CSV table of C-alpha atoms in Angstrom, one decimal:
chain,number,residue,atom,x,y,z
A,1,MET,CA,-1.6,1.5,-100.5
A,2,MET,CA,-2.0,-1.2,-103.5
A,3,ASP,CA,-4.2,0.1,-106.5
A,4,MET,CA,-5.2,-2.5,-108.2
A,5,SER,CA,-7.7,-0.9,-110.9
A,6,ASN,CA,-11.1,-0.2,-108.9
A,7,TYR,CA,-9.7,-1.2,-105.8
A,8,ARG,CA,-7.7,0.6,-103.1
A,9,ILE,CA,-6.3,-1.6,-100.6
A,10,SER,CA,-4.2,-1.0,-98.1
A,11,GLU,CA,-0.9,-2.9,-97.0
A,12,GLU,CA,-2.7,-4.2,-93.1
A,13,GLU,CA,-5.8,-5.3,-95.5
A,14,ILE,CA,-3.4,-7.4,-97.8
A,15,LYS,CA,-1.6,-8.8,-95.0
A,16,LYS,CA,-5.1,-10.1,-93.3
A,17,ILE,CA,-6.3,-11.5,-96.7
A,18,LEU,CA,-2.8,-13.7,-97.1
A,19,ASN,CA,-3.2,-14.6,-93.8
A,20,VAL,CA,-6.6,-16.2,-94.1
A,21,TYR,CA,-6.4,-17.7,-97.6
A,22,PHE,CA,-2.6,-19.1,-97.7
A,23,GLU,CA,-0.8,-21.3,-95.2
A,24,GLY,CA,2.2,-22.6,-95.6
A,25,GLY,CA,3.2,-21.0,-99.2
A,26,ARG,CA,-0.1,-22.9,-100.1
A,27,LEU,CA,-3.2,-21.5,-101.1
A,28,LYS,CA,-6.5,-22.7,-99.4
A,29,GLN,CA,-9.3,-21.8,-101.3
A,30,ILE,CA,-9.8,-19.5,-104.2
A,31,PRO,CA,-11.5,-16.4,-103.1
A,32,LYS,CA,-15.1,-16.0,-103.9
A,33,LYS,CA,-14.8,-12.3,-103.7
A,34,GLU,CA,-13.3,-10.6,-106.4
A,35,LYS,CA,-11.3,-8.3,-104.2
A,36,LYS,CA,-10.0,-11.1,-102.5
A,37,ARG,CA,-9.4,-13.3,-105.5
A,38,MET,CA,-7.4,-10.3,-106.8
A,39,VAL,CA,-5.2,-10.0,-103.7
A,40,THR,CA,-4.4,-13.2,-103.9
A,41,LEU,CA,-3.5,-13.3,-108.1
A,42,VAL,CA,-1.4,-10.2,-107.3
A,43,TYR,CA,0.6,-12.5,-104.3
A,44,ILE,CA,0.7,-15.5,-106.8
A,45,SER,CA,1.7,-13.8,-109.9
A,46,LYS,CA,5.3,-12.6,-107.7
A,47,ASN,CA,6.7,-16.2,-108.2
A,48,PHE,CA,7.3,-15.2,-111.9
A,49,GLN,CA,10.0,-13.2,-112.9
A,50,LYS,CA,9.3,-9.8,-115.0
A,51,GLY,CA,11.3,-9.7,-118.5
A,52,LYS,CA,11.5,-13.8,-118.3
A,53,TYR,CA,9.6,-15.9,-120.4
A,54,TYR,CA,7.6,-19.4,-119.3
A,55,ASN,CA,6.7,-22.3,-121.4
A,56,GLU,CA,3.4,-24.1,-119.8
A,57,LYS,CA,4.7,-26.6,-118.0
A,58,GLU,CA,7.3,-24.2,-116.1
A,59,VAL,CA,3.9,-22.3,-115.3
A,60,ASN,CA,2.5,-25.2,-114.0
A,61,GLU,CA,5.2,-26.5,-112.0
A,62,VAL,CA,5.2,-23.2,-110.5
A,63,LEU,CA,1.5,-22.6,-109.5
A,64,LYS,CA,1.1,-26.5,-108.7
A,65,ASP,CA,3.2,-25.9,-105.5
A,66,ILE,CA,0.6,-23.0,-104.5
A,67,PHE,CA,-3.0,-25.0,-105.6
A,68,ASP,CA,-3.7,-28.2,-106.2
A,69,ASP,CA,-5.9,-26.6,-109.3
A,70,PHE,CA,-3.3,-25.0,-110.8
A,71,VAL,CA,-5.1,-24.9,-114.0
A,72,MET,CA,-7.6,-22.7,-112.6
A,73,ILE,CA,-4.8,-20.6,-111.4
A,74,ARG,CA,-3.7,-20.3,-114.4
A,75,ARG,CA,-6.5,-19.2,-116.4
A,76,TYR,CA,-7.0,-16.7,-113.8
A,77,LEU,CA,-3.8,-15.1,-113.9
A,78,ILE,CA,-4.4,-14.6,-117.5
A,79,ASP,CA,-8.3,-13.5,-117.2
A,80,TYR,CA,-7.1,-10.9,-114.5
A,81,ASN,CA,-4.1,-9.2,-116.7
A,82,LEU,CA,-1.3,-10.8,-114.3
A,83,LEU,CA,0.0,-13.0,-117.1
A,84,ASN,CA,0.1,-13.1,-120.7
A,85,ARG,CA,0.8,-15.8,-123.3
A,86,ASN,CA,0.8,-16.2,-127.1
A,87,LYS,CA,-1.9,-17.4,-129.4
A,88,GLU,CA,-0.2,-20.7,-129.2
A,89,GLY,CA,0.1,-20.9,-125.5
A,90,THR,CA,3.4,-21.6,-125.6
A,91,ARG,CA,5.2,-18.8,-123.9
A,92,TYR,CA,3.7,-16.8,-120.6
A,93,TRP,CA,5.4,-13.4,-119.1
A,94,VAL,CA,4.0,-11.4,-116.5
A,95,VAL,CA,2.4,-8.3,-117.4
A,96,ASP,CA,4.0,-5.1,-116.7
A,97,PRO,CA,1.7,-2.5,-115.0
């Protein structure tokens, strides 16, 4: 099971959510329900290596292959504490759980 703060989600449920919202590696739409959104964001965050620093352009390059509104996805990843960035917005990295 994946524990995401207030959520306990089984692997089966995660697979169902990802099958609904992803097609060919691309996110079809951002889920409205927070639990489903969190599952999709955790999945997207796995495209970044822990311990590696990225600049904004590198983050955007990864995300634009996943969803057209990559700026919104970047913002969600930061808001949901899956990616962090410095105050200047020049360095991004995966947040350790």
